[in-house]
Short mmCIF file of N, CA and C in Angstrom, two decimals:
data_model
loop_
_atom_site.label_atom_id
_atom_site.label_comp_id
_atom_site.label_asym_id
_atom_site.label_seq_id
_atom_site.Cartn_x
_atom_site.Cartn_y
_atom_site.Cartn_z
N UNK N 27 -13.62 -19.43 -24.08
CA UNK N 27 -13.14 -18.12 -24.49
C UNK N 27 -13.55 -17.09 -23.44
N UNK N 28 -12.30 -16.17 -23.15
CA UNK N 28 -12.99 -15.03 -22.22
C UNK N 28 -13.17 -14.12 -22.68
N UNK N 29 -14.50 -13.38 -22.42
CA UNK N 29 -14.76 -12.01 -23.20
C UNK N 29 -14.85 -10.92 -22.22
N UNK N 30 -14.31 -9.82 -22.40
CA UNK N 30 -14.28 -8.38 -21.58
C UNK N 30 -15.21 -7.33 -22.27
N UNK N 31 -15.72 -6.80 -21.53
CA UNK N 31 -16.94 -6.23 -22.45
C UNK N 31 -17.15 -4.63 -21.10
N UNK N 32 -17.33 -3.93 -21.90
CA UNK N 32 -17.49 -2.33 -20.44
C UNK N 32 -18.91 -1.65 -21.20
N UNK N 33 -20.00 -1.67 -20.61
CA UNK N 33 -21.33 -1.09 -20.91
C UNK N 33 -21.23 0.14 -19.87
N UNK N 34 -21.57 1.70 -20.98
CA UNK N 34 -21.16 2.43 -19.87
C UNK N 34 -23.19 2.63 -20.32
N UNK N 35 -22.98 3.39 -18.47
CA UNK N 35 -24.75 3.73 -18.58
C UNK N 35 -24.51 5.13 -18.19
N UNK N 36 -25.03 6.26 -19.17
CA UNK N 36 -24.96 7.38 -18.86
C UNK N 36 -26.42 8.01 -18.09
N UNK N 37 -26.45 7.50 -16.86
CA UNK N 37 -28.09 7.96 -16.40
C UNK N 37 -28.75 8.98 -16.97
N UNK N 38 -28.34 10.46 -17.11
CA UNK N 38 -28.84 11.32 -17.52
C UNK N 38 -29.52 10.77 -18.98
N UNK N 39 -29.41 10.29 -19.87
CA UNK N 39 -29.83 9.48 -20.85
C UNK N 39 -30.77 8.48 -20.56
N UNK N 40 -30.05 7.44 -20.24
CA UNK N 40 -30.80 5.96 -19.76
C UNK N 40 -31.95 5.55 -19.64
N UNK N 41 -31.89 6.45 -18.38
CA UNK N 41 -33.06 6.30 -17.45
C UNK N 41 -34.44 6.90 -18.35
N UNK N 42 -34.39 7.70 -19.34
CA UNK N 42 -35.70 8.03 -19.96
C UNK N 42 -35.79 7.29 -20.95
N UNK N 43 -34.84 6.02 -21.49
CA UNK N 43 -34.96 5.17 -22.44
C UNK N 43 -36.11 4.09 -21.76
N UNK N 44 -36.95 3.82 -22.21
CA UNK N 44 -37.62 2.22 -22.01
C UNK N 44 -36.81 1.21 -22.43
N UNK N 45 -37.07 0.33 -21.39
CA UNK N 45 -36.38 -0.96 -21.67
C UNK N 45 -35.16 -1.38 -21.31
N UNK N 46 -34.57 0.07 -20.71
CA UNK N 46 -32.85 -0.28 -21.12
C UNK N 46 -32.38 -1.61 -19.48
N UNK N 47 -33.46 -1.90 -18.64
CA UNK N 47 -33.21 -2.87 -17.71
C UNK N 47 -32.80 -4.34 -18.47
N UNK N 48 -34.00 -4.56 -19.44
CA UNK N 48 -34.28 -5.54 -20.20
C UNK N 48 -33.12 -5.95 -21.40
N UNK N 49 -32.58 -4.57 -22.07
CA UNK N 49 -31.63 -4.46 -23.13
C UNK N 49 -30.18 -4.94 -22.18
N UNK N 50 -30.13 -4.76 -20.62
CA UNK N 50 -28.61 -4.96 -20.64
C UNK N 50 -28.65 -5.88 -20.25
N UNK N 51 -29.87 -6.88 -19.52
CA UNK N 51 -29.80 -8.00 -19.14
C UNK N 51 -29.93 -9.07 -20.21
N UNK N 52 -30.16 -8.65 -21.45
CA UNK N 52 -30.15 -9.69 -22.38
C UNK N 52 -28.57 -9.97 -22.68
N UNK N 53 -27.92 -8.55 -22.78
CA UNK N 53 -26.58 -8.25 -23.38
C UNK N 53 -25.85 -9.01 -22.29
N UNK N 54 -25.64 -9.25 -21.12
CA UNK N 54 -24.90 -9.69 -19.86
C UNK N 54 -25.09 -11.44 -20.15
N UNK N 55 -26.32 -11.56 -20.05
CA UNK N 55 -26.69 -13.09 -20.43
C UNK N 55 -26.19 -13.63 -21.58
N UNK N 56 -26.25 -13.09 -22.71
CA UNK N 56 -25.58 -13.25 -23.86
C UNK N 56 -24.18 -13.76 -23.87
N UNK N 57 -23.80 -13.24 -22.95
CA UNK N 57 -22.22 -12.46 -23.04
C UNK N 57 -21.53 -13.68 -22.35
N UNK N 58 -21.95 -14.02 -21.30
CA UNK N 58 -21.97 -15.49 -20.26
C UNK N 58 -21.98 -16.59 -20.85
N UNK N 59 -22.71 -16.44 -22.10
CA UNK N 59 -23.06 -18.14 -22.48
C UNK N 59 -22.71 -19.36 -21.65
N UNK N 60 -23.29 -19.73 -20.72
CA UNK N 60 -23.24 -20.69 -19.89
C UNK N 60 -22.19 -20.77 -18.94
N UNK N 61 -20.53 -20.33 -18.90
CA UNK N 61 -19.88 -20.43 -18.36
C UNK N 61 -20.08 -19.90 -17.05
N UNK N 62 -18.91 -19.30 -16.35
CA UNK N 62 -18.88 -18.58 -14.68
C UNK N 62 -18.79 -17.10 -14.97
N UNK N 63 -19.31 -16.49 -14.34
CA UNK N 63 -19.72 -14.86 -14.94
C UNK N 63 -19.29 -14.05 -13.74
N UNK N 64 -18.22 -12.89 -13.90
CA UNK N 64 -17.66 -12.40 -13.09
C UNK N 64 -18.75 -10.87 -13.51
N UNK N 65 -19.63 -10.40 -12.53
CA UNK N 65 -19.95 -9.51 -13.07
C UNK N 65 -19.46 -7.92 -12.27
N UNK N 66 -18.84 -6.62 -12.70
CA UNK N 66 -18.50 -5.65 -11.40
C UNK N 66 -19.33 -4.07 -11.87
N UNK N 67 -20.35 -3.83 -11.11
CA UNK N 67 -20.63 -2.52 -11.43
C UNK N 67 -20.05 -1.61 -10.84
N UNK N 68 -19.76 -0.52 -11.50
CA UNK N 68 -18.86 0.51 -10.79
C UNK N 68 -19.82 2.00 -10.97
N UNK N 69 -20.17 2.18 -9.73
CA UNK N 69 -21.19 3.35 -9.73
C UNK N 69 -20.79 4.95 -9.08
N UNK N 70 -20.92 5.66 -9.88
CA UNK N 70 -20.69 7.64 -9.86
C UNK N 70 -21.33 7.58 -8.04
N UNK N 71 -21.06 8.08 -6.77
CA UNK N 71 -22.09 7.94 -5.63
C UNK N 71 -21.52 9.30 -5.25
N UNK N 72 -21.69 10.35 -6.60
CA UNK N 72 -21.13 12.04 -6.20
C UNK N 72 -22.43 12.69 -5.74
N UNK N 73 -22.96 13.77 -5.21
CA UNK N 73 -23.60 14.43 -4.91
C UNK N 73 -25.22 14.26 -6.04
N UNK N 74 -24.08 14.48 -7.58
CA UNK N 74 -24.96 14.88 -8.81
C UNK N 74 -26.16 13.48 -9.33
N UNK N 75 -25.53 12.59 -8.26
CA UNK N 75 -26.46 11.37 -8.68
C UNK N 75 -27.55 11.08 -8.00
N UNK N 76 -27.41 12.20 -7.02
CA UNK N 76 -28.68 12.15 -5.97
C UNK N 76 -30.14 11.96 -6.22
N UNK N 77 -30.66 12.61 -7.75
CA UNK N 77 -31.61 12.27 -8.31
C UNK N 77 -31.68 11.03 -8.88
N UNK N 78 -30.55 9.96 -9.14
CA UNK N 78 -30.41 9.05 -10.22
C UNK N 78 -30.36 7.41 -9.14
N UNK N 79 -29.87 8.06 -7.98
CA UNK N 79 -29.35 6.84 -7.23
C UNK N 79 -29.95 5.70 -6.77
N UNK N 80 -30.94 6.11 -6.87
CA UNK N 80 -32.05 4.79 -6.48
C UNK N 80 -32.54 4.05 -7.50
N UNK N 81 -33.09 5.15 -8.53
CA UNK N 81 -33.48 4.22 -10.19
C UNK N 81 -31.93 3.73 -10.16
N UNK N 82 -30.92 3.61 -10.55
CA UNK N 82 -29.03 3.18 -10.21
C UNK N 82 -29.65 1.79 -9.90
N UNK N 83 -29.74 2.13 -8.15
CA UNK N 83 -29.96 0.48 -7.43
C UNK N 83 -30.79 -0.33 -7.48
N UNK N 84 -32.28 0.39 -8.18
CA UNK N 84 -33.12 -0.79 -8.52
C UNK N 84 -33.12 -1.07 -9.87
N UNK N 85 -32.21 -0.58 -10.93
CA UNK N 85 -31.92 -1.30 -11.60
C UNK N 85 -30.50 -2.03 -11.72
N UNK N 86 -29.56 -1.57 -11.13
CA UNK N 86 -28.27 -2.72 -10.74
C UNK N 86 -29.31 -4.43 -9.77
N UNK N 87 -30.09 -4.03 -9.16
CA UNK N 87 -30.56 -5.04 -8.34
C UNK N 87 -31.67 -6.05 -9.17
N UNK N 88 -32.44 -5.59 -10.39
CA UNK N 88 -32.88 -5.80 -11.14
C UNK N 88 -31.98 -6.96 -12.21
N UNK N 89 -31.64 -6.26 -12.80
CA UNK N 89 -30.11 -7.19 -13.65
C UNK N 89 -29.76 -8.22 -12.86
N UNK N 90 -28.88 -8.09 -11.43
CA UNK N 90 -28.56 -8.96 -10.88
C UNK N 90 -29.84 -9.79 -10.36
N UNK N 91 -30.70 -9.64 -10.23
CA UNK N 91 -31.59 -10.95 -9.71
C UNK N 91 -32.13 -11.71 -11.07
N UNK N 92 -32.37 -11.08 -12.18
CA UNK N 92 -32.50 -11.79 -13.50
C UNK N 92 -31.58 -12.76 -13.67
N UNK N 93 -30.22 -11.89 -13.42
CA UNK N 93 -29.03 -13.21 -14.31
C UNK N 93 -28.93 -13.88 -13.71
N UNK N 94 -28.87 -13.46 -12.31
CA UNK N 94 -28.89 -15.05 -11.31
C UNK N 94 -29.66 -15.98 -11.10
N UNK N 95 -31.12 -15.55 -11.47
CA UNK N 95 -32.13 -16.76 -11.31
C UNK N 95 -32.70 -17.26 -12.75
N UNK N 96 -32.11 -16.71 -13.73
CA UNK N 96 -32.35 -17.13 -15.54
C UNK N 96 -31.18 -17.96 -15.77
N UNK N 97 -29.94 -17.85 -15.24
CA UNK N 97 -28.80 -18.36 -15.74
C UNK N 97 -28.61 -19.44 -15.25
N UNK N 98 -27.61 -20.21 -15.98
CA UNK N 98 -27.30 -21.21 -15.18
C UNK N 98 -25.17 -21.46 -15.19
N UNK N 99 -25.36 -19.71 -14.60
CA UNK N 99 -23.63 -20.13 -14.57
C UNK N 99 -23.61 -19.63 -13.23
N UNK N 100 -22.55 -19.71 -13.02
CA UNK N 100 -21.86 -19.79 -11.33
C UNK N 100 -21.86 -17.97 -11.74
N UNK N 101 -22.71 -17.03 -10.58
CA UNK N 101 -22.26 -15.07 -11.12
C UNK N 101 -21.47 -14.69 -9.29
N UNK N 102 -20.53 -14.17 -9.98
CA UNK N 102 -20.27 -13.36 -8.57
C UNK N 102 -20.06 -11.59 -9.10
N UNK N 103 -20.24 -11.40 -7.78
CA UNK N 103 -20.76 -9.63 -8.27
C UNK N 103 -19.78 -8.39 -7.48
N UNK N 104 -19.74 -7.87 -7.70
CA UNK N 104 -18.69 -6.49 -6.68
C UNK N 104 -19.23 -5.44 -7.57
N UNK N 105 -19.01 -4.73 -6.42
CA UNK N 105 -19.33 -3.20 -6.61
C UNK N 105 -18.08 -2.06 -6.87
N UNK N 106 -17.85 -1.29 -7.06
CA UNK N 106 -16.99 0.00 -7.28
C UNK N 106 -17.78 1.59 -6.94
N UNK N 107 -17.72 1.89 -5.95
CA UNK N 107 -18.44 3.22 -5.46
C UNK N 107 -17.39 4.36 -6.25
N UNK N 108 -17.28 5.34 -6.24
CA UNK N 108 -16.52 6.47 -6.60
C UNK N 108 -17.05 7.29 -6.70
N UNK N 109 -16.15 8.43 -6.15
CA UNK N 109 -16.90 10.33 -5.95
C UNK N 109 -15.98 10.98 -6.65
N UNK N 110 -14.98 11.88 -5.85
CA UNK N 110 -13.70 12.70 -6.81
C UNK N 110 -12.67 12.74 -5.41
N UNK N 111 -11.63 13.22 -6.68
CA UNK N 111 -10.38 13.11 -5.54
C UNK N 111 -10.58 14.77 -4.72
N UNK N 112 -9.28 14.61 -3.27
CA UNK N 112 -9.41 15.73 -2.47
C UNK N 112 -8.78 17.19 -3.75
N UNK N 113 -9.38 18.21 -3.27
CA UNK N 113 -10.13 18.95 -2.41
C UNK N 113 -11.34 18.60 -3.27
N UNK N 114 -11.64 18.55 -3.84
CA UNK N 114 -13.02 18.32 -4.57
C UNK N 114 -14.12 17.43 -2.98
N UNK N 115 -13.45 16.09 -2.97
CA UNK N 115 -14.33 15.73 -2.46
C UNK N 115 -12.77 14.66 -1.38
N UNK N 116 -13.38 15.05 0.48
CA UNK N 116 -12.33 14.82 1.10
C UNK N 116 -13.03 13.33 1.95
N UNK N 117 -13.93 12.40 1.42
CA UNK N 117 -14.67 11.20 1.82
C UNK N 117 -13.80 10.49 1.30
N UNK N 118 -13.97 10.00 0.11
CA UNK N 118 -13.21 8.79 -0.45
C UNK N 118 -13.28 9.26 -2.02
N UNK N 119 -12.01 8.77 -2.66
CA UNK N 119 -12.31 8.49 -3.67
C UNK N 119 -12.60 7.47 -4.36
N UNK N 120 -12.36 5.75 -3.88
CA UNK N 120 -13.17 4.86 -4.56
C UNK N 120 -13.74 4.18 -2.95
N UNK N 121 -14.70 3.07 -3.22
CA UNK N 121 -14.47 2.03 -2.38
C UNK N 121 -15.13 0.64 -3.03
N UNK N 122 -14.44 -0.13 -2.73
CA UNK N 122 -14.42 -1.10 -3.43
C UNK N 122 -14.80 -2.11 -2.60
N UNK N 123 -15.83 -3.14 -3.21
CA UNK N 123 -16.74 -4.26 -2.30
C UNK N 123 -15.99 -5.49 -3.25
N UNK N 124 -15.35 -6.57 -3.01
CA UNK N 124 -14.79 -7.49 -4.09
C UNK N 124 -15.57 -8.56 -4.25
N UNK N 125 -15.52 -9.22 -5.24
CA UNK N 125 -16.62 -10.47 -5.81
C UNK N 125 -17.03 -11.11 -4.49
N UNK N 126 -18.41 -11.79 -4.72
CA UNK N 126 -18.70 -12.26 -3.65
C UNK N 126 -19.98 -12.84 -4.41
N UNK N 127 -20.74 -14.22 -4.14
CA UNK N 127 -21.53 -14.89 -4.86
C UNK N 127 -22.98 -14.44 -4.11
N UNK N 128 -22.87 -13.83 -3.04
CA UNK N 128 -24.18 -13.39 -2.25
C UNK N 128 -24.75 -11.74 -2.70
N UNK N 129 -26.07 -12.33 -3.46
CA UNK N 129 -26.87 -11.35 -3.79
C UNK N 129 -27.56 -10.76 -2.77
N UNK N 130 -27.56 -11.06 -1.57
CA UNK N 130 -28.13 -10.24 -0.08
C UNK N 130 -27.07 -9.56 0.09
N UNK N 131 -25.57 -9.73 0.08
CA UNK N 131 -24.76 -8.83 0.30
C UNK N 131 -24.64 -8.23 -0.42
N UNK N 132 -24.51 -8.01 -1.64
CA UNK N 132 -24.63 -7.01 -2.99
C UNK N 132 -25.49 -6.19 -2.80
N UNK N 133 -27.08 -6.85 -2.18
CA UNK N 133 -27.94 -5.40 -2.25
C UNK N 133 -27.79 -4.48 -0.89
N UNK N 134 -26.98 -5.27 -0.01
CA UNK N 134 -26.66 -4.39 1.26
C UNK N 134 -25.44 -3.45 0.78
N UNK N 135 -24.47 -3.57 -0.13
CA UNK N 135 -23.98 -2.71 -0.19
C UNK N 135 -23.96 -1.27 -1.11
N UNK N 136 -25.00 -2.02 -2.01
CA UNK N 136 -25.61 -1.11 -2.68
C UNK N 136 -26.79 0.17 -2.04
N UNK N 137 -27.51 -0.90 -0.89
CA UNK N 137 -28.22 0.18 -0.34
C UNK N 137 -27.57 1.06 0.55
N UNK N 138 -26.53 0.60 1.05
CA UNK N 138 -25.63 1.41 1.74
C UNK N 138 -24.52 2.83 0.80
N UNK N 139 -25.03 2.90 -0.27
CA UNK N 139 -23.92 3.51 -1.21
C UNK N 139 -25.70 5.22 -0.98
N UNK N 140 -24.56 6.27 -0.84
CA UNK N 140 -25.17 7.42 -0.81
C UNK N 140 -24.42 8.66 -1.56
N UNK N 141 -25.02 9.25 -2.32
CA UNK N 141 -24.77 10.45 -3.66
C UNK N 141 -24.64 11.47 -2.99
N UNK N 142 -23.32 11.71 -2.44
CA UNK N 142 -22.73 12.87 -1.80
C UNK N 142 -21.37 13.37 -2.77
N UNK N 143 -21.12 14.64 -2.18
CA UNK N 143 -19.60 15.44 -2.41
C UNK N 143 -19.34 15.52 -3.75
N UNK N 144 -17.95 15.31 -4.16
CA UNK N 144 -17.86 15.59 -5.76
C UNK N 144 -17.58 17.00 -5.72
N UNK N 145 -17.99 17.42 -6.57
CA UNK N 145 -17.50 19.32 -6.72
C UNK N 145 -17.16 19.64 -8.10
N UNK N 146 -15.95 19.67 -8.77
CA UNK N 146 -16.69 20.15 -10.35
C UNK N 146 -16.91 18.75 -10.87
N UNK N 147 -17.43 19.40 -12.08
CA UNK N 147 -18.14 18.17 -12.94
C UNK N 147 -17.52 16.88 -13.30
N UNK N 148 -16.36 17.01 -13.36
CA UNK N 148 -15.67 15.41 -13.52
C UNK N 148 -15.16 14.88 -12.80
N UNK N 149 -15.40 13.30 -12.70
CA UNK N 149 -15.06 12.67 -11.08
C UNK N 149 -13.91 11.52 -11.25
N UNK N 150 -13.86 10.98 -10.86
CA UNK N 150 -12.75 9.85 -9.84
C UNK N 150 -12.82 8.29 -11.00
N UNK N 151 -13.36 8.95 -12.29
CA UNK N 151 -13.93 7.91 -13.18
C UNK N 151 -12.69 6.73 -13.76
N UNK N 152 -11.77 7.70 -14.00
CA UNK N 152 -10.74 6.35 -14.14
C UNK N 152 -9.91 5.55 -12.77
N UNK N 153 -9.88 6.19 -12.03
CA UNK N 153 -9.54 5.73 -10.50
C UNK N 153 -10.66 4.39 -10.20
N UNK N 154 -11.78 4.81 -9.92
CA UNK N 154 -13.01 3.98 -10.47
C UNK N 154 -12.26 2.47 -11.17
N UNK N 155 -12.58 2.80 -12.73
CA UNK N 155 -12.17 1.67 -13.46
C UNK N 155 -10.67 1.02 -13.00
N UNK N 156 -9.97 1.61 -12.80
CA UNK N 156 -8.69 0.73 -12.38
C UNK N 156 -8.76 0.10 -10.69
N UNK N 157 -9.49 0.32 -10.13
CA UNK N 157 -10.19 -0.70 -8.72
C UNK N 157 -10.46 -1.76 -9.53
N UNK N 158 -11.59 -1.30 -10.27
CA UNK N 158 -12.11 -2.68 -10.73
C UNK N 158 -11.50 -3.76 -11.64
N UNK N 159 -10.30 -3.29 -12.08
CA UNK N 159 -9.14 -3.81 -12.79
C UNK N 159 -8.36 -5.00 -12.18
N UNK N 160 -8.66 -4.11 -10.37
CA UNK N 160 -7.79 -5.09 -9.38
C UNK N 160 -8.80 -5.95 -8.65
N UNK N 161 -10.15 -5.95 -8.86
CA UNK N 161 -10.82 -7.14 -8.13
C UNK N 161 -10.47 -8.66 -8.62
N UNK N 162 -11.04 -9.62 -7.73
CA UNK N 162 -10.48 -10.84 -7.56
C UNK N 162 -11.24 -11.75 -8.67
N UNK N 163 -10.98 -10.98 -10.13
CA UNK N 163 -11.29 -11.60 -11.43
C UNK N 163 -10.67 -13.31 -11.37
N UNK N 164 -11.75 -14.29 -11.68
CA UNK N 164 -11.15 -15.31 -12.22
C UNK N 164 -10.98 -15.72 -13.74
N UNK N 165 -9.73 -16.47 -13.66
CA UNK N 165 -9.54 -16.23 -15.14
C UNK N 165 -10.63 -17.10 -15.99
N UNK N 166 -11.10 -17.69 -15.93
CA UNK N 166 -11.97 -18.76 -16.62
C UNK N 166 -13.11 -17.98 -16.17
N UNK N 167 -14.00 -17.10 -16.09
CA UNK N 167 -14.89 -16.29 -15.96
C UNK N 167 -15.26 -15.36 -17.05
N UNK N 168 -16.19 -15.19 -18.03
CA UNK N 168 -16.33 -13.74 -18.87
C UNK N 168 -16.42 -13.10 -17.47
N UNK N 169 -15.52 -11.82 -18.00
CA UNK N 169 -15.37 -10.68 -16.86
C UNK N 169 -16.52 -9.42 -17.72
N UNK N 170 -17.53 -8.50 -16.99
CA UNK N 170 -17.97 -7.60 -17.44
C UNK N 170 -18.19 -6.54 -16.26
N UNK N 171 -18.16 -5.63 -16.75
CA UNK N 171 -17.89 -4.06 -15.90
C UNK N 171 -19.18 -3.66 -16.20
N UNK N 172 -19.98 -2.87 -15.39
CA UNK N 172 -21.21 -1.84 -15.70
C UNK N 172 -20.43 -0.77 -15.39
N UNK N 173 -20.08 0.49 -15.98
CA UNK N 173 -20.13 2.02 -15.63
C UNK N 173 -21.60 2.67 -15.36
N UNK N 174 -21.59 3.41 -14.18
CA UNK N 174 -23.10 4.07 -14.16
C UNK N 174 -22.30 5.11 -13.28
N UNK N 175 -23.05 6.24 -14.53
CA UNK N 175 -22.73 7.73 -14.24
C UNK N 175 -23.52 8.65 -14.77
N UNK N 176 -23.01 10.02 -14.69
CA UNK N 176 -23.79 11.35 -14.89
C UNK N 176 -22.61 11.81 -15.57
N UNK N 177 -21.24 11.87 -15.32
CA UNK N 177 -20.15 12.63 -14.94
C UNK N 177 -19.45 12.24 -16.49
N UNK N 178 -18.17 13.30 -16.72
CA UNK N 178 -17.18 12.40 -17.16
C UNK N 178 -16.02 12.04 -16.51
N UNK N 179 -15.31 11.56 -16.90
CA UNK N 179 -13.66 11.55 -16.26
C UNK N 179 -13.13 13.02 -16.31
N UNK N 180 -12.01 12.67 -15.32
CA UNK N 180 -10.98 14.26 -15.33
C UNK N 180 -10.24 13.99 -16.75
N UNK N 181 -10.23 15.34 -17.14
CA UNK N 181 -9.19 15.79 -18.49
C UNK N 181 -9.99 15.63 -19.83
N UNK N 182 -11.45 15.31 -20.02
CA UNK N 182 -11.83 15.33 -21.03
C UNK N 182 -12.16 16.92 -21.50
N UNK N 183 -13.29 17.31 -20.35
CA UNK N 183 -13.34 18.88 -20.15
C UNK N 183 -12.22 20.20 -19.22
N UNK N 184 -11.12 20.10 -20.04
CA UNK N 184 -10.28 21.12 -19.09
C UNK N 184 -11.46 22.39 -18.75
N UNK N 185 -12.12 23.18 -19.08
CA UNK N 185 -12.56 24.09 -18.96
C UNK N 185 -13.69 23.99 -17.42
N UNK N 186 -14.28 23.07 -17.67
CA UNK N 186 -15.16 22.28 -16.28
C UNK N 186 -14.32 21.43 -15.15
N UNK N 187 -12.94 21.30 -15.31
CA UNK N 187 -12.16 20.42 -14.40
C UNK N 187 -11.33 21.41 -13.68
N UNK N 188 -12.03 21.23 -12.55
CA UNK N 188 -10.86 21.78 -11.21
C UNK N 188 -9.89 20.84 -10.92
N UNK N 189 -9.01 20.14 -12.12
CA UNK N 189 -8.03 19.04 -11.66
C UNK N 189 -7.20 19.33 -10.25
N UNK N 190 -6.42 18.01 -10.36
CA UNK N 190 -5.49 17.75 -8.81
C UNK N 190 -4.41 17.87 -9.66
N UNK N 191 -3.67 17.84 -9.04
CA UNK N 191 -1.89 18.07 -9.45
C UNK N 191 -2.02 16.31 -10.38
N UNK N 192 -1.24 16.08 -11.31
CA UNK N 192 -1.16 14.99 -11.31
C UNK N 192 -2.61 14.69 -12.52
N UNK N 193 -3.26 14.43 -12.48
CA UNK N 193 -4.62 14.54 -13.53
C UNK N 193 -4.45 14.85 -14.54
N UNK N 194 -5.09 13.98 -15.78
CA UNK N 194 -4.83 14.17 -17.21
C UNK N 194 -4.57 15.41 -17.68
N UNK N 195 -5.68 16.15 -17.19
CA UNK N 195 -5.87 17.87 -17.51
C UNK N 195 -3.87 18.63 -17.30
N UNK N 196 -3.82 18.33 -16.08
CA UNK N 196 -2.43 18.27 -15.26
C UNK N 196 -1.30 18.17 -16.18
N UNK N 197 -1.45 17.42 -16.45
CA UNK N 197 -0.34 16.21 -17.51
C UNK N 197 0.00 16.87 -18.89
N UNK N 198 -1.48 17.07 -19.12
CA UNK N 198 -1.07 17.57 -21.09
C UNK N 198 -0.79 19.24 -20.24
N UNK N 199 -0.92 19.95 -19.88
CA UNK N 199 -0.64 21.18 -20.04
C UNK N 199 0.78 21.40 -19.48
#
């Protein structure tokens, strides 16, 4: 059976919870029951995470060295970076690292991920999730997503969203 499962981590929260390393690595392991485990975190790398970004990578790096050396299923891992679209933020709006079974490359690209740009409060969050929609999922794999953010998506808060043409906010009005 394949199960799809999206754990969002709202850092501003999280991170003052105890335990919550321990709580998602049980939940991920769980979730695997023995089979091949496609796992993809998709991480906020806007300006506003600048305080958050490192507790972020040592606990994305945390999780991943648990499940891989507790488990006994085949894990491959990818990343999802995302900031906001232009003018907000004129770097990137996603970038995407695709499955790959090497946990040395996972933490290289994680340490390579830096909490810049962005601009109003809601970011590139569903752009984000639909990358990770298109990584090189296998089908016989539980597939699971980490969200890790501060932010929300565009169009939840019209009042805080400097939307783009085109953007939910955009759309309903």
């Amino acid at each position: 059976m394949v199960m799809a499962l999206l754990l969002f981590v709202s850092l501003v929260e999280a991170m003052a919870v105890n335990g919550l390393n321990q709580q998602v690595q049980r939940n991920i392991g769980a979730s695997a029951g023995g089979q091949a485990l496609d796992l993809a975190f998709v991480m906020d790398c806007t300006g506003s995470m600048g305080s958050y970004i490192d507790t972020a990578r040592k606990h994305i790096q945390a999780i991943v060295d648990e499940i891989v050396t507790s488990s006994n299923t085949t894990v491959r891992l990818a990343l999802v970076e995302y900031r906001d679209h232009p003018p907000q933020d004129n770097t990137f709006v996603t970038k995407t690292y695709n499955f790959t079974d090497s946990v040395f490359m996972m933490k290289i690209w994680l340490n390579a991920a830096r909490a810049t740009g962005g601009g109003d409060g809601p970011e590139a969050v569903a752009e984000a999730l639909f990358k990770a929609t298109k990584l090189s999922w296998r089908p016989e794999a539980t597939k699971i997503t980490v969200l890790i953010s501060d932010a929300p998506p565009h169009g939840l808060v019209p009042s805080q969203d400097s939307s783009f043409p085109g953007s939910p906010t955009d759309t309903i009005q």
